[in-house]
Coordinates of C-alpha atoms in Angstrom, one line a residue:
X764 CA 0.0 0.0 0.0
X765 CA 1.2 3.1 -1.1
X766 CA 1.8 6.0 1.3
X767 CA 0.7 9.7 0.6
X768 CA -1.8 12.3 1.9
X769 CA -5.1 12.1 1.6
X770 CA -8.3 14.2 2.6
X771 CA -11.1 12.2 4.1
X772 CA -14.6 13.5 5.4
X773 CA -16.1 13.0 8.5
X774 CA -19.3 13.7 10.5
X775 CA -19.5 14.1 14.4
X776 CA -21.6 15.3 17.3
X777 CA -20.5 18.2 19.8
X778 CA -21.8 20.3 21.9
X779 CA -21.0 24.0 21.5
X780 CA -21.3 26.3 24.2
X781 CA -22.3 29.2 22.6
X782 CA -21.8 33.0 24.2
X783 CA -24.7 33.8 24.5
X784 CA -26.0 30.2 26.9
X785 CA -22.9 31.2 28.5
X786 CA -24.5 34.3 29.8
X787 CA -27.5 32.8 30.6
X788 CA -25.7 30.0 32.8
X789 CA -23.8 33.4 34.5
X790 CA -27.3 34.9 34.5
X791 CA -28.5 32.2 37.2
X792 CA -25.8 32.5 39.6
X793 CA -26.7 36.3 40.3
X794 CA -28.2 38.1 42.7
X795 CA -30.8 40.8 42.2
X796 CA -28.9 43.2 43.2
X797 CA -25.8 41.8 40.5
X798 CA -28.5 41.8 38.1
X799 CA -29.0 45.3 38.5
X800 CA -25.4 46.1 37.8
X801 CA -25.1 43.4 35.0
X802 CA -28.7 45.9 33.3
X803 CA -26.8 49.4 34.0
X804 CA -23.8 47.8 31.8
X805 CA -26.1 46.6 29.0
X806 CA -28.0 49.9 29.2
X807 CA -25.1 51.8 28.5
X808 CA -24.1 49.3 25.7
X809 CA -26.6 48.9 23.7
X810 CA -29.1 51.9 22.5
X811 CA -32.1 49.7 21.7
X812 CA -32.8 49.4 25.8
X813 CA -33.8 51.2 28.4
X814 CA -35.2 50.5 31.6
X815 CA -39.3 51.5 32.3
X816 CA -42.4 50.0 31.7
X817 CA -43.1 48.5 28.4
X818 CA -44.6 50.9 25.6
X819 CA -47.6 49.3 23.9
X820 CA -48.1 52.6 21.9
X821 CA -48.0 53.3 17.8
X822 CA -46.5 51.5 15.8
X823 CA -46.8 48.5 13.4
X824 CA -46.7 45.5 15.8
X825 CA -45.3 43.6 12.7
X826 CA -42.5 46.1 12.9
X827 CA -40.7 44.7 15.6
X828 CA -40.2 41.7 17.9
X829 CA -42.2 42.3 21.4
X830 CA -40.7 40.6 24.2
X831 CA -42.0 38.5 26.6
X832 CA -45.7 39.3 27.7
X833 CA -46.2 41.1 30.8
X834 CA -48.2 37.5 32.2
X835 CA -46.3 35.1 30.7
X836 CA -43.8 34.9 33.3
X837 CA -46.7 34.1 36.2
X838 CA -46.5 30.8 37.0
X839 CA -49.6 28.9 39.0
X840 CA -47.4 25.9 40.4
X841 CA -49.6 22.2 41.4
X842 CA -47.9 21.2 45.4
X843 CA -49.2 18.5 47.3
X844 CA -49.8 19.6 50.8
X845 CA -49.5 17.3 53.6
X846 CA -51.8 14.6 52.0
X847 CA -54.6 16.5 50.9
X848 CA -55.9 17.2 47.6
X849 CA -53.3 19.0 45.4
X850 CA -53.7 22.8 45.8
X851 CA -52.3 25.8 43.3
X852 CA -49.4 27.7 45.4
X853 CA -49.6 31.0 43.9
X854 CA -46.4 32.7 42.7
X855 CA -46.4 36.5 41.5
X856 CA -44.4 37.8 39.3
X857 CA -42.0 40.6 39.0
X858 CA -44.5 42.6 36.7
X859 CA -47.4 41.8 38.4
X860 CA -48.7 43.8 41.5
X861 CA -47.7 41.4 44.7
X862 CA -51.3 42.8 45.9
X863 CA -53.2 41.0 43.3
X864 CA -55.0 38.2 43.9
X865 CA -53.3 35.6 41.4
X866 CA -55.2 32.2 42.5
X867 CA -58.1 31.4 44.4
X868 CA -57.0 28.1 46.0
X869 CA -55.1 26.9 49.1
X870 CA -51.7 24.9 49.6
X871 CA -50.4 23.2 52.2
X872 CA -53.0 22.5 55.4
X873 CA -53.3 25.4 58.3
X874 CA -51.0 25.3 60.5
X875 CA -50.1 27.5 64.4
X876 CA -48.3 30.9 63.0
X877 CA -46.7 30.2 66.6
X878 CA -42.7 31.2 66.1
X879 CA -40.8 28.4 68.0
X880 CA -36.8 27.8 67.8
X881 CA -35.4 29.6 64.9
X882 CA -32.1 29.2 62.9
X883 CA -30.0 32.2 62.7
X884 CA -31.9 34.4 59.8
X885 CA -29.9 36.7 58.0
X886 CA -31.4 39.8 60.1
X887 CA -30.4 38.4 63.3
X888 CA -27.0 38.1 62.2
X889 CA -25.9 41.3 60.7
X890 CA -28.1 43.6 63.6
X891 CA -26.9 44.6 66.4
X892 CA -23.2 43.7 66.2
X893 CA -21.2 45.1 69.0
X894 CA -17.5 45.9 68.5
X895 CA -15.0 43.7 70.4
X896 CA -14.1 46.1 72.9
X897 CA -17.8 46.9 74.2
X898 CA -18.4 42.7 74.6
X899 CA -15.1 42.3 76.7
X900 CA -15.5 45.2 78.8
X901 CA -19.2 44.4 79.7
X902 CA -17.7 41.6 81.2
X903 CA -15.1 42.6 83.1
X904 CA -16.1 44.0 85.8
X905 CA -17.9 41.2 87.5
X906 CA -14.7 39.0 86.6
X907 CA -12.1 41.9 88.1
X908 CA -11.2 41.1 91.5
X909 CA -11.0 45.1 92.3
X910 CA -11.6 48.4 90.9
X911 CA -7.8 48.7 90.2
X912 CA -7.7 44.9 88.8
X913 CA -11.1 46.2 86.6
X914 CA -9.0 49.4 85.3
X915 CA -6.4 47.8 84.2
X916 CA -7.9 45.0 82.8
X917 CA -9.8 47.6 80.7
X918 CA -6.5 49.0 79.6
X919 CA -5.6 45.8 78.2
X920 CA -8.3 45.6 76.6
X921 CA -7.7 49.0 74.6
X922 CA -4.5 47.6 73.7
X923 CA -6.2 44.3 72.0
X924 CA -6.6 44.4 68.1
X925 CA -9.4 43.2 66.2
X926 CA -7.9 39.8 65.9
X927 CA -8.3 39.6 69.0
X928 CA -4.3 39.8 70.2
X929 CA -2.7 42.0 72.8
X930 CA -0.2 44.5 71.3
X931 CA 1.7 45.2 74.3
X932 CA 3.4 43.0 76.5
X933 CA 3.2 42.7 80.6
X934 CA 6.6 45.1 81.2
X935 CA 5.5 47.6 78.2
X936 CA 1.5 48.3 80.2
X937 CA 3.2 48.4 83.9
X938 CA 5.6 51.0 82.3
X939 CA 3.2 53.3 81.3
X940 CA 0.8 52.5 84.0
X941 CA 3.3 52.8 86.8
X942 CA 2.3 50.0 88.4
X943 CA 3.9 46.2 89.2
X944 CA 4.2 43.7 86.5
X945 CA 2.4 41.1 88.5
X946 CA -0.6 43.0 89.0
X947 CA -0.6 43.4 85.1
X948 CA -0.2 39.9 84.9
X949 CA -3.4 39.4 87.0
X950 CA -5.5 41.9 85.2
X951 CA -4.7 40.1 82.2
X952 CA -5.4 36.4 83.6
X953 CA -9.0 38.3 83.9
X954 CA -9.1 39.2 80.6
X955 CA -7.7 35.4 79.4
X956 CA -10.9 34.7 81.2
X957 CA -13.6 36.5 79.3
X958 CA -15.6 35.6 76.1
X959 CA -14.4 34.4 73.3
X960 CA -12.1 32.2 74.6
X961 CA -8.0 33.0 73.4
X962 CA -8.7 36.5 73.3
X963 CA -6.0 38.9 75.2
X964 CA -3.5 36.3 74.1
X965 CA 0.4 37.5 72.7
X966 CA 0.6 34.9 70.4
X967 CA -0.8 31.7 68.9
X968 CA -0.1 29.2 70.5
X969 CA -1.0 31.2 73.7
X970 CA -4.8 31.8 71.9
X971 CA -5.1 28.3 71.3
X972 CA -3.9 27.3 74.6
X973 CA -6.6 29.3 76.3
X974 CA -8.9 27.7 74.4
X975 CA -8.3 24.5 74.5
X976 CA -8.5 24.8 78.7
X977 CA -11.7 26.7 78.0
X978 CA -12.9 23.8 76.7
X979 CA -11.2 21.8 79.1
X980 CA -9.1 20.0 77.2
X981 CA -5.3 21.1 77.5
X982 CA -3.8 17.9 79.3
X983 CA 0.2 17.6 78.7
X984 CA -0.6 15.7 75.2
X985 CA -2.4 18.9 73.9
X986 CA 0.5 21.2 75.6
X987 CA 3.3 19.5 73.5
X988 CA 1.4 19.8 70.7
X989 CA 0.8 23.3 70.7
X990 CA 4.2 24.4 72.1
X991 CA 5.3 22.8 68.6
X992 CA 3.0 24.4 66.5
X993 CA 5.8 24.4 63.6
X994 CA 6.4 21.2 63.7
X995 CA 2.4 21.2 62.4
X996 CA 3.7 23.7 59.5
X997 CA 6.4 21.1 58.5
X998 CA 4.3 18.2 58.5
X999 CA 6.2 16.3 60.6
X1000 CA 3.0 14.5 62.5
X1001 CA 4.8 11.4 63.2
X1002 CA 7.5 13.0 65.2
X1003 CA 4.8 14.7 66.5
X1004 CA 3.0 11.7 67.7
X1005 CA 6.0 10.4 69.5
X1006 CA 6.5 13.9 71.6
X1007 CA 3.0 13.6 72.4
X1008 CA 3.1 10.1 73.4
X1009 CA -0.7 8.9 71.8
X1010 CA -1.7 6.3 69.4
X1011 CA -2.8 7.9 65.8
X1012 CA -6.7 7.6 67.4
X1013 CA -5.5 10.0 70.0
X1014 CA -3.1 12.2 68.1
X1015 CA -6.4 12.4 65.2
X1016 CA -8.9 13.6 67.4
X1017 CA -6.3 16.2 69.1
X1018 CA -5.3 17.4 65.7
X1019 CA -9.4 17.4 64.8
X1020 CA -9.8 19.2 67.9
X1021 CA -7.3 22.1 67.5
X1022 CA -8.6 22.7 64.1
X1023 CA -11.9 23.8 65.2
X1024 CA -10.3 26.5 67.6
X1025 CA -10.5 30.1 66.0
X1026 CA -7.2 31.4 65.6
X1027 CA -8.3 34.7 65.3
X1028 CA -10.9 35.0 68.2
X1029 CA -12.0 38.7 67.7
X1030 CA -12.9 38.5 64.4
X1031 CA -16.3 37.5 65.0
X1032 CA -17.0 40.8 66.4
X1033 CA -15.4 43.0 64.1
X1034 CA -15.5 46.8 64.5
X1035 CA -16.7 47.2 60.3
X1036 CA -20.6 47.2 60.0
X1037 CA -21.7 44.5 57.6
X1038 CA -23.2 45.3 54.2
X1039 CA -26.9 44.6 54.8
X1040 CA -28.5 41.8 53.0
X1041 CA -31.3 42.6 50.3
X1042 CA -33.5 39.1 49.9
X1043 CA -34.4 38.5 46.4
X1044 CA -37.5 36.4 46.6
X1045 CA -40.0 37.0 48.9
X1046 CA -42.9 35.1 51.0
X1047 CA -45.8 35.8 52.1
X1048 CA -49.0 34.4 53.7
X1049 CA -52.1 34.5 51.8
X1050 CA -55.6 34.6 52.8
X1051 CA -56.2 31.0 51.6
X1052 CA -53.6 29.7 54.2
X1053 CA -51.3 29.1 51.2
X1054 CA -47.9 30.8 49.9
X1055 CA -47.4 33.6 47.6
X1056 CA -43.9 34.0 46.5
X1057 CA -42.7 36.8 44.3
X1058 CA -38.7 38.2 43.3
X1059 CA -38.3 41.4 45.1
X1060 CA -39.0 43.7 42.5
X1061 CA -37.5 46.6 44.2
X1062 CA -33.9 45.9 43.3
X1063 CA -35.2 44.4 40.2
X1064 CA -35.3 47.1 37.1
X1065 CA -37.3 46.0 34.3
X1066 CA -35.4 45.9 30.6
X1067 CA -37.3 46.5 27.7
X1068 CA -36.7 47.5 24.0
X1069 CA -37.2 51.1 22.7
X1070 CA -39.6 50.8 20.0
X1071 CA -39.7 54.1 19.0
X1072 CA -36.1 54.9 18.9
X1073 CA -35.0 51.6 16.8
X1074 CA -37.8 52.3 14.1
X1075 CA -36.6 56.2 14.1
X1076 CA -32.5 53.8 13.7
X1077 CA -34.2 51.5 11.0
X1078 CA -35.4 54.9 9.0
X1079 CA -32.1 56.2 8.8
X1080 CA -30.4 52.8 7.7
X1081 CA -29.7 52.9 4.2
X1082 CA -26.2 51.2 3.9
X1083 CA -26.1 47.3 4.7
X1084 CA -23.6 47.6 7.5
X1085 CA -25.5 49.6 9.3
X1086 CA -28.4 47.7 8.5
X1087 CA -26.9 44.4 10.1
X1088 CA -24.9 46.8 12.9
X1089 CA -29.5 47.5 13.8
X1090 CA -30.4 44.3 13.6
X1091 CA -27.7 42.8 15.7
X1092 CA -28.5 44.9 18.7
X1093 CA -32.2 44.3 18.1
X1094 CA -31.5 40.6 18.5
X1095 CA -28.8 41.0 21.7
X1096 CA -31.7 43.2 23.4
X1097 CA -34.5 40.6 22.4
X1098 CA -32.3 37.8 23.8
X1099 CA -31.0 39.6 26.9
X1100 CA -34.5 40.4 27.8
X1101 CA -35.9 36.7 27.6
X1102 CA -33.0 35.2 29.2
X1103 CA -34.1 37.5 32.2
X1104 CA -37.8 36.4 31.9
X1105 CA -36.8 33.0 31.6
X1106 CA -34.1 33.5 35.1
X1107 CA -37.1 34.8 36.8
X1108 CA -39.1 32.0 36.3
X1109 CA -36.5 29.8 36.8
X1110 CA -35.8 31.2 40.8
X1111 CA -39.8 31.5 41.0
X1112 CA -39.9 28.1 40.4
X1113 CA -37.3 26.8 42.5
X1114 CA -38.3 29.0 45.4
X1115 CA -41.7 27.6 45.2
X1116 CA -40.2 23.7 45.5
X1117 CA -38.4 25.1 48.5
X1118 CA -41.2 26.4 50.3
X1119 CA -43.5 23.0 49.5
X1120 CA -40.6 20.9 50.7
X1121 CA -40.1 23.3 53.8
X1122 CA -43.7 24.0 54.8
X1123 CA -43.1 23.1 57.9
X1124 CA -40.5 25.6 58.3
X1125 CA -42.3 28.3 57.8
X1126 CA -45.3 27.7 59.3
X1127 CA -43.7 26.5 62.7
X1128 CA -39.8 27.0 62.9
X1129 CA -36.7 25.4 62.4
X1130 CA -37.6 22.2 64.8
X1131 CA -39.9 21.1 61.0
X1132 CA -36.9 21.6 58.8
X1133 CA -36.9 18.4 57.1
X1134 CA -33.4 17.1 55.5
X1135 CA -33.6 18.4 51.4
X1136 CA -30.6 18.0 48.9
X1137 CA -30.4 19.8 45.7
X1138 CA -31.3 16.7 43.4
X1139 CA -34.5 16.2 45.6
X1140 CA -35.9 19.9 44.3
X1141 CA -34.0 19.6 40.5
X1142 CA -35.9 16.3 40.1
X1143 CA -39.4 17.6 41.5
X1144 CA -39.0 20.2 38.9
X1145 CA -37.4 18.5 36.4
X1146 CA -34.5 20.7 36.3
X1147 CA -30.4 19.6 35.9
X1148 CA -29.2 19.5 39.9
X1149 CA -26.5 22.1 38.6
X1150 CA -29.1 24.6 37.5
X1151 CA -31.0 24.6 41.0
X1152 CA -27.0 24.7 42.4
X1153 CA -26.9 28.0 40.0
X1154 CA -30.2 29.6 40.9
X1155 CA -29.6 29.3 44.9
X1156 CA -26.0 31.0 44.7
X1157 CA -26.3 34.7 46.3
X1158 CA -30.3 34.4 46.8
X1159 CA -31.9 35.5 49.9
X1160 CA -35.4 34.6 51.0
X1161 CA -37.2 36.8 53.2
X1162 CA -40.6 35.7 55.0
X1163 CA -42.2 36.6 58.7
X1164 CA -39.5 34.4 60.5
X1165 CA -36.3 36.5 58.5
X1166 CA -34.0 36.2 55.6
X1167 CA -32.2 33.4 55.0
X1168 CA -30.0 32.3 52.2
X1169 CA -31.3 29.2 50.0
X1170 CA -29.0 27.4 50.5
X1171 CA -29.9 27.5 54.1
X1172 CA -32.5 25.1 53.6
X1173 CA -31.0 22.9 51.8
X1174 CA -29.5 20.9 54.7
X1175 CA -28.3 17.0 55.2
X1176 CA -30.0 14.5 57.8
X1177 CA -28.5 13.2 60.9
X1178 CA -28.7 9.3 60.1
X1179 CA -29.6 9.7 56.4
X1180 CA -28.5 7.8 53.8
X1181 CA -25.6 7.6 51.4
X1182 CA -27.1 9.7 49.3
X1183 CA -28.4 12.5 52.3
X1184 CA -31.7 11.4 52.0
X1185 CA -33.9 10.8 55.3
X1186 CA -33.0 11.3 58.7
X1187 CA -33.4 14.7 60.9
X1188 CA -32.0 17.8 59.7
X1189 CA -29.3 18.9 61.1
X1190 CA -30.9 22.6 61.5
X1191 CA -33.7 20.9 63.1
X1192 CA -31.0 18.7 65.9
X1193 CA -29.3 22.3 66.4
X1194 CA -32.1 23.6 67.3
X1195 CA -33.1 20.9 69.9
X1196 CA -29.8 21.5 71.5
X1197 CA -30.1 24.7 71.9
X1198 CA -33.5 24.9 73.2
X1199 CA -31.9 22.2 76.0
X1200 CA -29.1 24.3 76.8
X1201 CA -31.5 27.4 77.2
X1202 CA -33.6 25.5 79.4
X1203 CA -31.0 23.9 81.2
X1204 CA -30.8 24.5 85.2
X1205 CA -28.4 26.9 86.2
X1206 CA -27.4 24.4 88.7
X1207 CA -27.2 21.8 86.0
X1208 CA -25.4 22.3 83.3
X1209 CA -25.5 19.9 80.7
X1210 CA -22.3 18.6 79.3
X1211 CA -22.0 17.3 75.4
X1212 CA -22.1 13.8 76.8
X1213 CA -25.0 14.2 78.7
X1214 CA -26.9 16.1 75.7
X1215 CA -25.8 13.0 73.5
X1216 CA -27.6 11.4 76.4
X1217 CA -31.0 12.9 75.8
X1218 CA -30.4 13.4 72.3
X1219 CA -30.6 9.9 71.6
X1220 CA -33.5 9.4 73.9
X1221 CA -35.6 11.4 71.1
X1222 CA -34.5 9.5 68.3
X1223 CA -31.5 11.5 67.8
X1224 CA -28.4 9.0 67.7
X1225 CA -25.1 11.4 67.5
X1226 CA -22.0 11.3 68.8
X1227 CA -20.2 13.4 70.9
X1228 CA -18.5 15.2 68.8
X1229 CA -21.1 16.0 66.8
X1230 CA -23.1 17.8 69.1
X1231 CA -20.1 19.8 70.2
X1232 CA -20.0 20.6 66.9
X1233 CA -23.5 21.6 66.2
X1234 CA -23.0 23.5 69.7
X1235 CA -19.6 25.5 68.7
X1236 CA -21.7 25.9 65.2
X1237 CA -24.2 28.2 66.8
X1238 CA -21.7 30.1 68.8
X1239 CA -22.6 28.3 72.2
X1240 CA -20.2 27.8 74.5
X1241 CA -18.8 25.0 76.4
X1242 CA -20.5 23.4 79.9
X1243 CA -17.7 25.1 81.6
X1244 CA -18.1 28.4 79.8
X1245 CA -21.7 28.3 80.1
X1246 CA -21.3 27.7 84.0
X1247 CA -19.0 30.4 84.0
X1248 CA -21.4 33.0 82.2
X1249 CA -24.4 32.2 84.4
X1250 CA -22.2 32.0 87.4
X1251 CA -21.3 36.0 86.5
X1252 CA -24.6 36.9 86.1
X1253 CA -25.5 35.7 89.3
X1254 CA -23.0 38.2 90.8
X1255 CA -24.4 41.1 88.2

């Protein structure tokens, strides 16, 4: 057989992400308020748009492409509700008026409007925040043995950053105070004592120390393996093992445990106010006892198409360039302006599988939060479990109990399967710890081994440190910082 080129012809299958489904993928993952910035950008690039109610005035409806109708992006959704007979959950739209009535049925069965244990909503978080400084010094005066112990404790705690660390040493604040070094040395064993634990420390391994016998757990393994902190850097976790004397179980859990210390303690305070959260889709009670869920339409601008001005354009088109230049920004604007429709329809419809899976939720608190995975909702709605992953990025829900992220409700089960299905959710256990641990005796307080105790007495079968976990999770603190706090306010 002779050698030589030769051309052949060949047919195949690809798929071809074009540009513009690559927008509309990048269109999912924003927020309302991204939206808004991504429409200011397309306003100012293309002359065809502009941002205002939709014209139905003169001119030749043959003339021009109308975009999506003002209804066509309400969606009347079928949900099962707790056994009964399906019922429509209504959803508004962003163009209709959220006080129109848009269904006449009910979802979901009545149910107490009672607000029991709550998860930590968006609004609880970011209100209220106190800088470090004002928590530490509320509590130092019950801790200080003595008005002078108290001032210079408060000293100190001018002198510690927003990390949390002391910027002075013992020598450097008796020098300026003109007072003893050991008396500085008390003061600060006061502030060591304070909430959060390691704050007022010099250095790391002093911030982890202090938390680790907050939590009562610095025995002379965890001593060694702090002091050689670098060794941790290096790697070197089998020379490590020997200095510590354990068996791998051991030196595991002690490396598990000093990874859920905070080696920046103060940060949780900060001294910044937070940017506040603007929910996206929002829920509402109706007078049927159902659910109506529209997209927050103030920090959602509508984008339409400028009739007027493009047939004025296509008048004054008489070359073919700029004929094509016309009809090329008539298409991007047409396009952009479906792909928003269809994104609203899209987190409308995702939002409503939410609240059907989550009724319980929101009609009686976090204890009903049931254990819900991202496939669970993509299959109900027959959506790709990446598009659902898309459309909960960066949205907030807000309804009568707060804001929360999406994502917030998509939570695993405590004994669920290998796929996360079944079980408790995990919002729902942290709640029943902490409505133990609030009605704990002062007296009494429960430790994480007793809590796994009555845990698993309601069903709940966890181990220990799991619930210590959950508890550091939802910023409680330990049995002995818990009877330290309610010992103090006692003496208040």
């Amino acid at each position: 057989m002779a050698l030589g080129p030769r051309l052949d012809l060949r047919q195949s299958q690809s798929l071809v992400m074009t540009p513009q489904l690559q927008q509309a993928i990048k269109l999912l993952a924003l927020s309302n308020l991204e939206i808004e910035a991504f429409i200011g950008e397309a306003l100012e690039s293309n002359p065809l748009l502009e941002a205002g109610e939709v014209s139905r005035e003169a001119g030749n409806p043959d003339d021009i492409p109308e975009g999506p109708r003002e209804d066509a992006s309400a969606d009347t959704l079928m949900a099962a509700g707790n056994g009964e007979t399906d019922r429509p959950l209504d959803i508004a739209a962003e163009t209709l008026d959220r006080d129109r009535d848009t269904g006449d049925g009910e979802w979901g069965s009545g149910g107490s409007q009672s607000i029991g244990a709550e998860g930590p909503s968006i609004d609880e978080r970011g209100g209220g925040a106190i800088s470090l400084a004002d928590h530490l010094n509320a509590q130092v005066g019950p801790a200080a043995g003595d008005t002078r112990e108290e001032f210079i404790a408060r000293y100190l705690i001018g002198q510690i950053d927003d990390a949390g660390y002391l910027t002075m040493n013992e020598h450097e604040v008796a020098l300026e105070l003109d007072v003893p070094v050991p008396e500085v040395e008390r003061a600060l064993a006061v502030v060591h004592s304070l909430e959060p634990a390691g704050v007022g420390a010099r250095n790391l391994a002093e911030c982890l120390a202090l938390q680790a016998r907050d939590a009562d757990r610095y025995d002379p393994c965890m001593a060694r393996l702090i002091d050689n902190l670098d060794l941790i850097a290096k790697g070197a976790f089998e020379q490590l093992r020997r200095m510590c004397d354990v068996d791998d179980e051991d030196f595991s859990d002690m490396l598990a445990e000093l990874r859920t210390y905070d080696p920046r303690p103060g940060l949780q305070f900060g001294s910044s106010e937070g940017s506040a959260v603007v929910p996206d889709v929002l829920i509402e009670q109706d007078l049927s006892d159902g659910w109506k869920i529209s997209l927050n339409e103030a920090t959602l601008p509508r984008l339409v198409v400028n009739r007027n001005y493009y047939l004025e354009l296509r008048k004054g088109s008489t070359d073919k360039e700029s004929k094509a230049w016309l009809q090329e920004r008539l298409g991007d604007a047409n396009w952009l302006i479906k792909a928003l429709d269809q994104r609203q329809k899209t987190i409308l419809k995702v939002s409503a599988e939410i609240v059907k899976q989550q009724d319980g939720f929101f009609r009686r608190g976090v204890s009903e939060l049931r254990p819900l995975t991202l496939r669970t909702v993509a299959e109900a709605i027959e959506m790709h479990e990446s598009t659902v992953s898309r459309v909960t990025s960066n949205k907030y829900l807000h309804c009568d109990r707060g804001t929360f992220e999406l994502k917030y409700f998509f939570t695993s089960g405590v004994g669920a399967d290998a796929d996360g299905e079944g079980g408790a959710s995990s919002e729902a256990v942290k709640a029943r710890i902490k409505g133990m641990i609030d009605a704990e005796d002062p007296g009494k307080i429960l430790s994480d081994d007793k809590l796994v105790e009555l845990l698993k007495a309601e069903g709940f079968d966890l181990a220990r440190r799991t619930v210590a976990k959950y508890r550091e999770a939802m910023g409680i603190g330990s049995s002995v910082q818990r009877r330290r706090q309610k010992k103090m306010a006692g003496i208040r």
